[in-house]
Coordinates of C-alpha atoms in Angstrom, one line a residue:
Chain Y
M1 CA -63.5 -6.2 -21.9
T2 CA -63.5 -10.0 -22.1
R3 CA -63.2 -11.6 -18.7
A4 CA -61.0 -14.6 -18.1
I5 CA -62.8 -18.0 -18.3
P6 CA -63.2 -19.5 -14.8
A7 CA -60.8 -22.3 -14.0
W8 CA -63.6 -24.8 -13.1
L9 CA -65.1 -24.3 -16.6
Q10 CA -61.8 -25.0 -18.3
A11 CA -61.5 -28.2 -16.2
T12 CA -65.0 -29.4 -17.0
P13 CA -64.3 -31.3 -20.3
L14 CA -61.6 -33.3 -18.6
A15 CA -63.8 -34.0 -15.6
L16 CA -66.7 -35.1 -18.0
V17 CA -64.6 -37.4 -20.1
L18 CA -63.0 -39.1 -17.0
G19 CA -66.3 -39.2 -15.2
V20 CA -68.1 -40.9 -18.1
F21 CA -65.4 -43.2 -19.4
L22 CA -63.4 -43.9 -16.3
L23 CA -65.4 -43.5 -13.1
I24 CA -68.8 -44.8 -14.3
P25 CA -67.2 -47.8 -16.1
I26 CA -65.3 -48.7 -12.9
L27 CA -68.5 -48.4 -10.8
T28 CA -70.3 -50.5 -13.4
V29 CA -67.6 -53.2 -13.1
I30 CA -68.0 -53.2 -9.3
V31 CA -71.8 -53.3 -9.5
V32 CA -71.9 -56.1 -12.2
S33 CA -69.4 -58.2 -10.2
F34 CA -72.3 -58.8 -7.7
W35 CA -74.8 -59.7 -10.5
D36 CA -75.9 -63.1 -11.5
Y37 CA -75.9 -64.4 -15.1
D38 CA -76.9 -67.3 -17.3
Q39 CA -75.9 -68.3 -20.8
T40 CA -77.5 -65.4 -22.5
R41 CA -78.0 -62.5 -20.2
L42 CA -77.0 -60.5 -17.1
I43 CA -79.3 -60.8 -14.1
P44 CA -79.2 -57.7 -11.8
G45 CA -79.1 -58.6 -8.2
F46 CA -76.7 -59.0 -5.3
V47 CA -74.9 -62.3 -5.1
L48 CA -71.4 -63.1 -3.9
D49 CA -71.1 -66.2 -6.1
N50 CA -68.7 -64.5 -8.5
Y51 CA -66.3 -63.7 -5.8
I52 CA -66.7 -67.1 -4.1
D53 CA -66.1 -68.9 -7.4
A54 CA -63.1 -66.7 -8.2
L55 CA -61.5 -67.0 -4.8
T56 CA -62.1 -70.6 -4.1
E57 CA -60.8 -72.0 -7.3
G58 CA -57.2 -73.2 -7.1
V59 CA -56.7 -71.9 -10.7
T60 CA -57.3 -68.3 -9.6
W61 CA -54.5 -68.4 -7.0
K62 CA -52.1 -70.1 -9.4
T63 CA -52.9 -67.5 -12.0
Y64 CA -52.4 -64.6 -9.6
L65 CA -49.1 -66.2 -8.5
S66 CA -48.0 -66.5 -12.1
T67 CA -49.0 -62.9 -12.9
V68 CA -47.2 -61.5 -9.8
R69 CA -44.1 -63.6 -10.8
F70 CA -44.2 -62.0 -14.3
A71 CA -44.5 -58.6 -12.7
V72 CA -41.6 -59.1 -10.2
I73 CA -39.2 -60.6 -12.8
T74 CA -40.1 -57.9 -15.4
W75 CA -39.8 -55.2 -12.7
A76 CA -36.3 -56.4 -11.7
I77 CA -35.0 -56.6 -15.2
T78 CA -36.5 -53.3 -16.5
L79 CA -35.3 -51.5 -13.4
T80 CA -31.7 -52.7 -13.8
M81 CA -31.7 -51.9 -17.6
G82 CA -33.7 -48.7 -17.3
F83 CA -31.5 -47.4 -14.4
T84 CA -28.3 -48.1 -16.4
V85 CA -29.6 -46.5 -19.6
A86 CA -30.9 -43.4 -17.6
Y87 CA -27.6 -43.1 -15.7
F88 CA -25.6 -43.2 -19.0
L89 CA -27.9 -40.6 -20.6
A90 CA -27.9 -38.3 -17.6
F91 CA -24.3 -38.4 -16.5
H92 CA -22.2 -39.7 -19.3
V93 CA -23.6 -37.9 -22.3
T94 CA -22.3 -34.4 -21.9
S95 CA -23.7 -32.7 -25.1
T96 CA -27.3 -31.6 -24.6
L97 CA -28.0 -32.2 -28.3
W98 CA -26.9 -35.9 -28.1
Q99 CA -28.7 -36.3 -24.8
M100 CA -31.9 -35.2 -26.6
V101 CA -31.3 -37.4 -29.6
F102 CA -30.5 -40.5 -27.5
F103 CA -33.5 -39.9 -25.3
Q104 CA -35.8 -39.6 -28.3
L105 CA -34.2 -42.8 -29.7
C106 CA -35.4 -44.6 -26.6
T107 CA -38.9 -43.1 -26.6
I108 CA -39.8 -43.5 -30.3
P109 CA -40.6 -47.3 -30.1
F110 CA -43.1 -46.5 -27.4
L111 CA -45.1 -44.7 -30.1
T112 CA -45.3 -47.7 -32.4
S113 CA -47.5 -50.7 -32.3
N114 CA -47.0 -53.1 -29.3
I115 CA -48.4 -56.0 -31.2
I116 CA -46.1 -55.5 -34.1
R117 CA -43.1 -55.3 -31.7
M118 CA -44.2 -58.6 -30.2
I119 CA -44.6 -60.2 -33.6
S120 CA -41.1 -59.0 -34.5
W121 CA -39.6 -61.5 -32.1
I122 CA -40.8 -64.5 -34.2
P123 CA -37.7 -64.4 -36.6
F124 CA -35.5 -64.7 -33.6
L125 CA -37.3 -67.0 -31.3
G126 CA -39.1 -69.4 -33.6
R127 CA -38.2 -73.1 -34.1
N128 CA -36.2 -72.1 -37.2
G129 CA -35.4 -68.7 -35.9
L130 CA -32.0 -66.9 -35.8
I131 CA -31.2 -68.0 -32.2
N132 CA -31.8 -71.7 -32.9
Q133 CA -29.9 -71.4 -36.2
A134 CA -27.0 -69.8 -34.4
L135 CA -27.0 -72.4 -31.5
Q136 CA -27.1 -75.3 -34.0
G137 CA -24.5 -73.6 -36.2
L138 CA -22.1 -73.4 -33.2
G139 CA -22.8 -77.0 -32.3
L140 CA -24.2 -76.0 -28.9
T141 CA -27.3 -78.1 -29.5
D142 CA -28.3 -80.7 -32.1
H143 CA -32.0 -80.0 -32.1
P144 CA -33.9 -76.7 -32.1
L145 CA -34.9 -75.4 -28.7
D146 CA -38.7 -75.2 -28.5
F147 CA -38.9 -73.1 -25.3
L148 CA -37.7 -69.8 -27.0
L149 CA -41.1 -68.8 -28.6
F150 CA -44.4 -69.6 -26.8
S151 CA -43.0 -69.7 -23.3
D152 CA -42.7 -67.7 -20.1
F153 CA -39.2 -66.7 -21.4
A154 CA -40.8 -65.1 -24.5
V155 CA -43.4 -63.3 -22.4
I156 CA -40.8 -61.8 -20.1
L157 CA -38.6 -60.8 -23.1
A158 CA -41.5 -59.0 -24.7
F159 CA -42.4 -57.2 -21.5
V160 CA -38.8 -56.1 -21.0
H161 CA -38.7 -55.0 -24.7
L162 CA -42.0 -53.0 -24.4
Y163 CA -41.8 -51.5 -20.9
T164 CA -38.1 -50.7 -20.1
L165 CA -38.9 -47.3 -21.5
F166 CA -41.3 -46.7 -18.7
M167 CA -38.3 -47.0 -16.3
V168 CA -35.9 -44.9 -18.4
V169 CA -38.1 -41.8 -18.7
P170 CA -39.0 -41.1 -15.1
I171 CA -35.5 -42.2 -13.7
F172 CA -33.8 -40.0 -16.3
N173 CA -36.0 -37.0 -15.4
T174 CA -35.2 -37.4 -11.7
M175 CA -31.5 -37.8 -12.4
M176 CA -31.4 -34.7 -14.5
R177 CA -32.5 -32.8 -11.4
I178 CA -29.7 -34.1 -9.2
D179 CA -27.3 -31.3 -8.4
R180 CA -24.0 -32.2 -10.2
S181 CA -21.9 -30.6 -7.4
L182 CA -23.1 -33.3 -5.0
L183 CA -21.4 -35.9 -7.3
E184 CA -18.3 -33.9 -7.4
A185 CA -18.3 -33.4 -3.7
A186 CA -18.6 -37.2 -3.2
R187 CA -15.7 -37.8 -5.6
D188 CA -13.6 -35.1 -4.0
A189 CA -14.2 -36.8 -0.7
G190 CA -12.7 -39.9 -2.2
A191 CA -15.8 -41.9 -3.2
G192 CA -15.2 -44.3 -6.1
F193 CA -17.6 -44.9 -9.0
W194 CA -19.8 -47.5 -7.1
S195 CA -19.7 -45.5 -4.0
V196 CA -21.1 -42.4 -5.8
V197 CA -23.8 -44.4 -7.5
R198 CA -24.8 -46.2 -4.3
H199 CA -24.7 -43.4 -1.8
V200 CA -25.6 -40.4 -4.0
V201 CA -27.3 -41.3 -7.3
I202 CA -29.6 -44.2 -6.1
P203 CA -31.1 -42.4 -3.1
L204 CA -31.7 -39.3 -5.1
S205 CA -33.2 -41.2 -8.1
L206 CA -35.8 -43.1 -5.9
P207 CA -38.8 -41.0 -6.8
G208 CA -38.2 -41.8 -10.5
V209 CA -37.6 -45.4 -9.7
A210 CA -41.0 -45.5 -7.9
I211 CA -42.9 -43.9 -10.8
G212 CA -41.3 -46.3 -13.3
S213 CA -42.1 -49.2 -11.0
I214 CA -45.7 -48.2 -10.7
F215 CA -46.0 -48.1 -14.5
V216 CA -44.3 -51.4 -15.1
I217 CA -46.1 -53.3 -12.4
T218 CA -49.6 -52.0 -13.3
L219 CA -48.9 -52.7 -17.0
V220 CA -47.8 -56.2 -16.4
M221 CA -50.5 -57.0 -13.9
G222 CA -53.3 -55.9 -16.2
D223 CA -51.8 -57.4 -19.4
F224 CA -53.4 -60.0 -21.5
I225 CA -52.2 -59.6 -25.0
T226 CA -48.5 -60.1 -24.4
V227 CA -49.1 -63.2 -22.4
R228 CA -51.5 -64.6 -24.9
L229 CA -49.4 -63.9 -27.9
M230 CA -45.9 -64.6 -26.6
S231 CA -46.8 -67.8 -24.7
G232 CA -49.1 -69.1 -27.5
G233 CA -51.8 -69.5 -24.9
Q234 CA -49.7 -71.7 -22.6
S235 CA -49.1 -69.2 -19.8
A236 CA -51.7 -67.9 -17.5
S237 CA -52.3 -64.3 -16.3
V238 CA -55.2 -62.5 -14.7
G239 CA -55.9 -60.6 -17.9
V240 CA -56.1 -63.9 -19.9
M241 CA -58.4 -65.4 -17.3
M242 CA -60.7 -62.3 -17.6
M243 CA -60.6 -62.4 -21.4
N244 CA -61.6 -66.1 -21.3
A245 CA -64.6 -65.3 -19.0
M246 CA -65.6 -62.4 -21.3
S247 CA -65.4 -64.5 -24.5
L248 CA -67.9 -66.9 -22.8
L249 CA -70.1 -63.9 -22.0
Q250 CA -69.6 -64.5 -18.2
Y251 CA -69.3 -60.8 -17.6
P252 CA -70.1 -60.8 -13.9
A253 CA -67.3 -63.4 -13.4
A254 CA -64.9 -61.3 -15.4
A255 CA -66.0 -58.2 -13.4
A256 CA -65.3 -60.0 -10.1
H257 CA -61.8 -60.8 -11.3
A258 CA -61.4 -57.2 -12.4
V259 CA -62.3 -55.9 -8.9
V260 CA -59.8 -58.3 -7.3
L261 CA -57.2 -57.3 -9.8
L262 CA -57.8 -53.6 -9.1
A263 CA -57.5 -54.2 -5.4
V264 CA -54.2 -56.1 -5.8
V265 CA -52.8 -53.4 -8.1
L266 CA -53.8 -50.6 -5.8
L267 CA -52.2 -52.5 -2.8
M268 CA -49.0 -52.8 -4.8
V269 CA -49.0 -49.1 -5.8
A270 CA -49.7 -48.2 -2.1
A271 CA -46.8 -50.3 -1.0
I272 CA -44.5 -48.5 -3.4
L273 CA -45.8 -45.1 -2.3
R274 CA -45.2 -46.0 1.3
V275 CA -41.5 -46.7 0.6
V276 CA -40.9 -43.7 -1.7
D277 CA -42.3 -40.2 -1.5
I278 CA -43.0 -39.1 -5.1
R279 CA -45.0 -35.9 -4.4
K280 CA -42.0 -33.8 -5.3
E281 CA -42.1 -35.3 -8.8
L282 CA -45.7 -34.3 -9.4
Chain D
M1 CA -9.9 -41.3 -14.0
R2 CA -9.0 -44.6 -15.6
N3 CA -11.9 -46.2 -13.7
R4 CA -14.3 -43.6 -15.0
G5 CA -13.0 -44.2 -18.6
L6 CA -13.8 -47.9 -18.2
A7 CA -17.2 -47.3 -16.7
H8 CA -17.9 -44.9 -19.6
T9 CA -17.0 -47.5 -22.2
L10 CA -19.1 -50.1 -20.5
L11 CA -22.1 -47.8 -20.2
A12 CA -21.9 -46.6 -23.7
S13 CA -21.7 -50.3 -25.0
F14 CA -24.7 -51.1 -22.8
F15 CA -26.6 -48.3 -24.3
A16 CA -25.7 -49.3 -27.9
L17 CA -26.9 -52.9 -27.1
F18 CA -30.1 -51.5 -25.6
V19 CA -30.8 -49.5 -28.8
L20 CA -30.1 -52.6 -30.9
F21 CA -32.5 -54.5 -28.7
L22 CA -35.2 -51.8 -29.2
Y23 CA -34.9 -51.6 -32.9
G24 CA -33.3 -54.9 -34.1
P25 CA -36.5 -56.9 -34.2
T26 CA -38.4 -54.2 -36.1
I27 CA -35.6 -53.9 -38.7
T28 CA -35.6 -57.7 -39.0
I29 CA -39.3 -58.0 -39.9
A30 CA -38.9 -55.1 -42.2
I31 CA -36.2 -57.1 -44.1
L32 CA -38.3 -60.3 -43.9
S33 CA -41.4 -58.5 -45.3
F34 CA -39.6 -58.5 -48.7
Q35 CA -39.3 -62.3 -48.5
G36 CA -39.7 -64.2 -51.8
P37 CA -43.0 -65.9 -52.7
E38 CA -41.7 -69.3 -51.3
G39 CA -40.3 -67.8 -48.1
G40 CA -41.5 -68.2 -44.6
L41 CA -41.6 -66.3 -41.3
T42 CA -37.9 -66.9 -40.6
F43 CA -34.6 -66.6 -42.4
P44 CA -33.2 -67.6 -44.9
M45 CA -34.7 -65.2 -47.4
R46 CA -35.9 -67.2 -50.4
G47 CA -35.5 -64.4 -53.0
V48 CA -36.8 -60.9 -52.8
S49 CA -40.3 -59.8 -53.7
L50 CA -43.1 -57.3 -53.1
R51 CA -45.6 -60.1 -53.1
W52 CA -46.6 -59.8 -49.4
F53 CA -47.2 -56.1 -49.7
A54 CA -49.3 -56.8 -52.8
N55 CA -51.1 -59.5 -50.8
L56 CA -52.2 -56.9 -48.2
F57 CA -54.4 -55.1 -50.7
E58 CA -56.3 -58.2 -51.8
T59 CA -59.2 -58.1 -49.5
Q60 CA -59.7 -61.9 -49.4
A61 CA -56.2 -62.6 -48.2
V62 CA -56.2 -60.7 -44.9
G63 CA -59.5 -59.5 -43.5
D64 CA -60.4 -55.9 -43.8
F65 CA -57.1 -54.1 -43.9
G66 CA -58.3 -51.0 -45.7
G67 CA -61.4 -50.4 -43.6
S68 CA -59.6 -51.0 -40.3
F69 CA -56.7 -48.7 -41.3
T70 CA -59.1 -45.9 -42.3
R71 CA -61.1 -46.3 -39.1
S72 CA -57.9 -46.3 -37.0
I73 CA -56.7 -43.1 -38.6
A74 CA -60.0 -41.4 -38.3
L75 CA -60.3 -42.4 -34.6
A76 CA -56.7 -41.2 -34.0
C77 CA -57.4 -37.9 -35.6
I78 CA -60.5 -37.3 -33.4
V79 CA -58.6 -38.5 -30.3
T80 CA -55.7 -36.1 -31.2
G81 CA -58.0 -33.1 -31.5
L82 CA -59.9 -33.8 -28.3
T83 CA -56.8 -34.6 -26.4
V84 CA -55.0 -31.4 -27.3
A85 CA -58.1 -29.2 -26.6
I86 CA -59.1 -30.9 -23.3
A87 CA -55.5 -31.2 -22.0
L88 CA -54.8 -27.5 -22.9
L89 CA -57.9 -26.3 -21.1
A90 CA -57.2 -28.5 -18.1
G91 CA -53.6 -27.3 -18.0
L92 CA -54.8 -23.7 -17.9
A93 CA -57.3 -24.6 -15.2
F94 CA -54.7 -26.3 -13.0
R95 CA -52.7 -23.1 -13.0
R96 CA -55.4 -21.6 -10.8
R97 CA -57.3 -22.9 -7.8
F98 CA -60.7 -24.4 -8.3
A99 CA -63.0 -26.7 -6.3
G100 CA -62.1 -30.4 -6.9
A101 CA -58.7 -29.7 -8.4
T102 CA -57.0 -32.3 -6.2
A103 CA -59.6 -34.9 -6.9
L104 CA -59.5 -34.3 -10.6
F105 CA -55.7 -34.5 -10.6
Y106 CA -55.8 -37.9 -8.8
L107 CA -58.5 -39.1 -11.2
T108 CA -56.2 -38.2 -14.1
V109 CA -53.3 -40.2 -12.5
A110 CA -55.7 -43.1 -11.8
S111 CA -56.7 -43.1 -15.5
L112 CA -53.0 -43.6 -16.3
I113 CA -52.4 -46.6 -14.0
M114 CA -55.8 -48.3 -14.3
P115 CA -55.4 -51.7 -16.1
S116 CA -56.6 -51.2 -19.7
I117 CA -58.6 -54.4 -19.7
L118 CA -60.7 -53.1 -16.7
I119 CA -61.6 -49.9 -18.6
S120 CA -62.4 -51.9 -21.7
L121 CA -64.7 -54.3 -19.7
G122 CA -66.3 -51.4 -17.9
I123 CA -67.1 -49.4 -21.0
G124 CA -68.3 -52.5 -22.7
L125 CA -70.6 -53.3 -19.8
M126 CA -71.8 -49.7 -19.5
F127 CA -72.9 -49.7 -23.1
N128 CA -74.4 -53.1 -22.8
I129 CA -76.5 -52.1 -19.8
A130 CA -77.6 -48.8 -21.4
D131 CA -78.6 -50.9 -24.4
L132 CA -76.3 -49.0 -26.8
A133 CA -74.2 -50.6 -29.4
P134 CA -70.5 -50.0 -28.9
T135 CA -68.8 -48.3 -31.9
W136 CA -65.3 -47.1 -32.6
Y137 CA -66.4 -43.4 -32.6
T138 CA -68.3 -43.5 -29.3
S139 CA -67.2 -46.1 -26.8
A140 CA -63.7 -46.8 -28.2
L141 CA -63.2 -43.0 -28.5
G142 CA -63.9 -42.6 -24.8
A143 CA -61.7 -45.6 -24.0
H144 CA -58.8 -44.1 -25.9
L145 CA -59.2 -40.7 -24.3
T146 CA -58.8 -42.3 -20.8
W147 CA -55.3 -43.3 -22.0
T148 CA -54.2 -40.2 -24.0
L149 CA -55.6 -37.5 -21.7
P150 CA -53.5 -38.3 -18.7
F151 CA -50.3 -38.1 -20.8
G152 CA -51.6 -34.8 -22.3
V153 CA -52.6 -33.3 -19.0
L154 CA -49.3 -34.3 -17.3
I155 CA -47.3 -32.8 -20.1
M156 CA -49.3 -29.6 -19.9
L157 CA -48.8 -29.5 -16.1
A158 CA -45.0 -29.9 -16.5
V159 CA -45.0 -27.1 -19.2
F160 CA -47.0 -24.7 -17.1
N161 CA -44.9 -25.4 -14.0
R162 CA -41.9 -24.1 -15.9
F163 CA -43.8 -21.2 -17.5
D164 CA -42.5 -17.7 -16.8
R165 CA -45.5 -15.8 -15.6
S166 CA -43.7 -12.4 -15.8
L167 CA -44.2 -12.6 -19.6
E168 CA -48.0 -12.6 -19.2
E169 CA -47.8 -9.9 -16.5
A170 CA -45.9 -7.7 -18.9
A171 CA -48.5 -8.2 -21.6
R172 CA -51.3 -7.5 -19.2
D173 CA -49.5 -4.3 -18.0
L174 CA -49.4 -3.2 -21.6
G175 CA -53.2 -3.5 -21.7
A176 CA -53.7 -7.0 -23.3
T177 CA -57.0 -8.7 -22.6
P178 CA -57.0 -12.3 -21.2
W179 CA -57.6 -13.6 -24.7
Q180 CA -54.9 -11.5 -26.2
V181 CA -52.4 -12.7 -23.5
F182 CA -53.4 -16.3 -24.3
R183 CA -53.3 -15.9 -28.1
H184 CA -50.2 -13.8 -28.5
V185 CA -48.0 -14.8 -25.4
V186 CA -49.0 -18.1 -24.0
L187 CA -50.0 -20.0 -27.1
P188 CA -46.9 -19.3 -29.2
L189 CA -44.7 -20.4 -26.3
I190 CA -46.5 -23.7 -25.7
T191 CA -47.1 -24.7 -29.3
P192 CA -44.2 -27.1 -29.4
S193 CA -45.6 -28.9 -26.3
L194 CA -49.0 -29.0 -27.9
I195 CA -47.5 -30.8 -30.9
G196 CA -45.9 -33.2 -28.4
V197 CA -49.4 -33.8 -26.8
A198 CA -50.9 -34.3 -30.3
L199 CA -48.1 -36.8 -31.2
F200 CA -48.9 -38.8 -28.1
G201 CA -52.6 -38.6 -28.7
F202 CA -52.3 -39.8 -32.3
T203 CA -49.8 -42.6 -31.9
L204 CA -51.2 -44.0 -28.6
S205 CA -54.7 -44.1 -30.1
Y206 CA -53.6 -45.5 -33.4
D207 CA -51.8 -48.4 -31.7
E208 CA -54.2 -49.0 -28.8
F209 CA -55.3 -52.6 -28.5
A210 CA -56.4 -53.5 -24.9
R211 CA -58.8 -50.5 -24.5
S212 CA -60.4 -51.2 -27.9
I213 CA -61.1 -54.8 -27.5
M214 CA -64.5 -54.6 -25.6
S215 CA -65.3 -51.1 -26.8
A216 CA -64.8 -51.0 -30.6
G217 CA -68.0 -52.9 -31.5
S218 CA -68.3 -54.8 -34.7
D219 CA -66.0 -52.8 -36.9
N220 CA -62.3 -53.5 -36.0
T221 CA -59.6 -50.9 -35.6
L222 CA -56.2 -51.8 -37.1
P223 CA -54.6 -53.3 -34.0
L224 CA -57.6 -55.5 -33.5
E225 CA -57.4 -56.6 -37.1
I226 CA -53.6 -57.3 -36.7
Y227 CA -54.3 -59.3 -33.5
G228 CA -56.9 -61.4 -35.4
M229 CA -54.3 -62.0 -38.1
T230 CA -51.7 -63.3 -35.6
T231 CA -53.9 -66.3 -34.9
N232 CA -54.6 -67.4 -38.4
V233 CA -52.0 -65.9 -40.8
T234 CA -48.7 -67.6 -40.9
S235 CA -47.1 -66.0 -43.9
P236 CA -44.8 -62.9 -44.2
V237 CA -47.9 -60.8 -45.1
L238 CA -48.0 -60.3 -41.3
Y239 CA -44.6 -58.7 -41.5
A240 CA -45.6 -56.6 -44.5
L241 CA -48.5 -55.2 -42.5
G242 CA -46.2 -54.6 -39.5
T243 CA -43.7 -52.8 -41.7
L244 CA -46.3 -50.6 -43.3
T245 CA -47.9 -49.5 -40.1
T246 CA -44.5 -49.0 -38.4
V247 CA -43.3 -46.8 -41.3
F248 CA -46.6 -44.9 -41.0
S249 CA -45.9 -44.4 -37.3
F250 CA -42.3 -43.3 -37.9
M251 CA -43.5 -40.7 -40.5
V252 CA -46.0 -39.3 -38.0
I253 CA -43.4 -39.2 -35.2
L254 CA -40.7 -37.6 -37.4
G255 CA -43.2 -35.1 -38.7
G256 CA -44.1 -34.1 -35.2
L257 CA -40.5 -33.9 -34.0
G258 CA -39.5 -32.0 -37.1
A259 CA -42.3 -29.5 -36.6
V260 CA -41.1 -29.0 -33.0
V261 CA -37.5 -28.5 -34.1
L262 CA -38.6 -26.0 -36.8
L263 CA -40.7 -24.0 -34.4
R264 CA -37.9 -23.8 -31.9
R265 CA -35.4 -22.8 -34.5
G266 CA -37.8 -20.2 -35.9
R267 CA -38.0 -18.5 -32.5
I268 CA -34.3 -18.5 -31.9
G269 CA -33.3 -17.5 -35.4

C-alpha cells in the first residue's frame, strides 16, 4: 500500500523557496552593507563606513522622521476607516450573502494594480483636476491649488486608498468571532452604542487591529513607489533614499540603509506585539 | 432603538462613501481613456475616441507594451502554479508535526512583512555576486514567490484549521489509501480555497512592482513598463493602458470568484 508522504518532505519546497529567495538575500544585504565600493564595483571587506555615512548625515534622520510621520498618519486614518467599515460589515449587515458581497467589494481593488490606482488620482488632484475645478466653480479660491497633486497630502491619500483594506480584513475577521451574546448582554445591562463599542467591541477586536497595523506600518515604512509618484519626487522616504543609492550603483550604501530600515520595522512590529497578543489569531 | 437606527444610517453611508472612494478614481480614468484626440489628462472630455487605445498598439508611442504584457502574464501563470502546489503541500505538512515547523511558520510570516524593496535589493545583489544575470523567469520569479507564498500558506492554514478530520477517518476506515483519501475527500473539499490561492498568486504577481524592480533584469514586466511611462508619458494613453490592465484583472478576479461560486453551488445542489 502507498504510505503517506512525510510532513517534512511536503514542507521542503516552501523551505527551499524562502531559504533561497528570502533568507539568503537578507543575509546578502547584511553582508554587503559592510562592503566597500567605488564607481564601478563592489569591494568585499568589513568596513563600517556605510553605516557611519548613513547615520551621521542629517538627511538620513530627516528622511526617517518623514517616513515615520507618513506611517503614523496613514496608520491613524486607515485604522479609523478600516475599523468603521469592518464594524459596519460585521454587525450591521445581517444577511450573510450581502456580507460576502460587500466584503469582496472591499478586497477586489487589492488585486488590481497599485500604480494604476495611484495614477487614477491625477484627474482629481491635478492643477486642472476636478477638485480645483469644483473649488474655483464654488468661488472658494480664485487660483488652482498646487498642493493637491505632488505633495505629502497626495502621498497620504494614496496610502489610505491602497492600504485601508489591510485594516478592514483582519479587523473584520476578529469581529466575526466575537460572541454576539456579549453585545446583547452589554445592551441589556443598559450600555449605549458608544459604550458597547468602547468596552466590548474594541477590546475584543485588538488582535485584528494589531495585525492590520503591522501590515500598514511595514508597507508604508518600506514604500518607495507611492512616495516617488504621488509627491513627484518632492517628498523623502527611506525607500526613495535607498532607490537613489541603488540607481547610483552604491549598493553597500543602500544595503546599510536596508539593514537600518529592517531594524526599525522590526522594532515597530515588536512594540505592537508587546501591546497586543495575536497568537490566538494565527 | 432610534439611536441604533441613526448609527446604522451613518455607518451605511460611510460604507457607501468608502466604496466610492475605492472605485471612483478607477472609473474616472476609465471614462477619461476615451478622451478625444485633443483631450488631456483631466476633464473636460474633448470628444470621444478610441485613439488612445489604438496608440497603445503602436510600438513607438509607448515602449514595449506587448512584450511586457506577455512576460507579466507568463510570469503570473508560473507563479500561480508554483504558489498553489507549494502552499498546498506546506498546508498539508503543517497539519502534522515536523522538525522546524515553528521556524518555517515564522519565516513565512517574515516573508509577508519584509519590506519589498529589501527583498528586491537582496535578490539583485545575490545574483550580482553569483555573477548571474537577473531575469524575469528566475530572480523575479523567486521575488514574487516571497510575496504570494505567505498568502497561499496562510490561506491553507486557515482552511485546514477548520477542516473536519472525521471525513478523512471515515474514508480511511473504509479502506482508502492516503492518496485516495487526499484525491477523493480532501481535494474536492479544498478546491474552492485552492482557486482563491491561485487568484491571489496570479493577481499579486501580475501587479507586483517593488519586488521586480531590482530582480527583473533587462526585460521589463508590465508594472515596470507602466512606471516608466508615468515619468515620460503625459497623454491619456496612460489611462488607456490602466483601463486595459484593470479590465484584465477584473476578468481574472470575476472568473476566479465565479468558479468558486459554481463549485460551491454544485456541491450543495
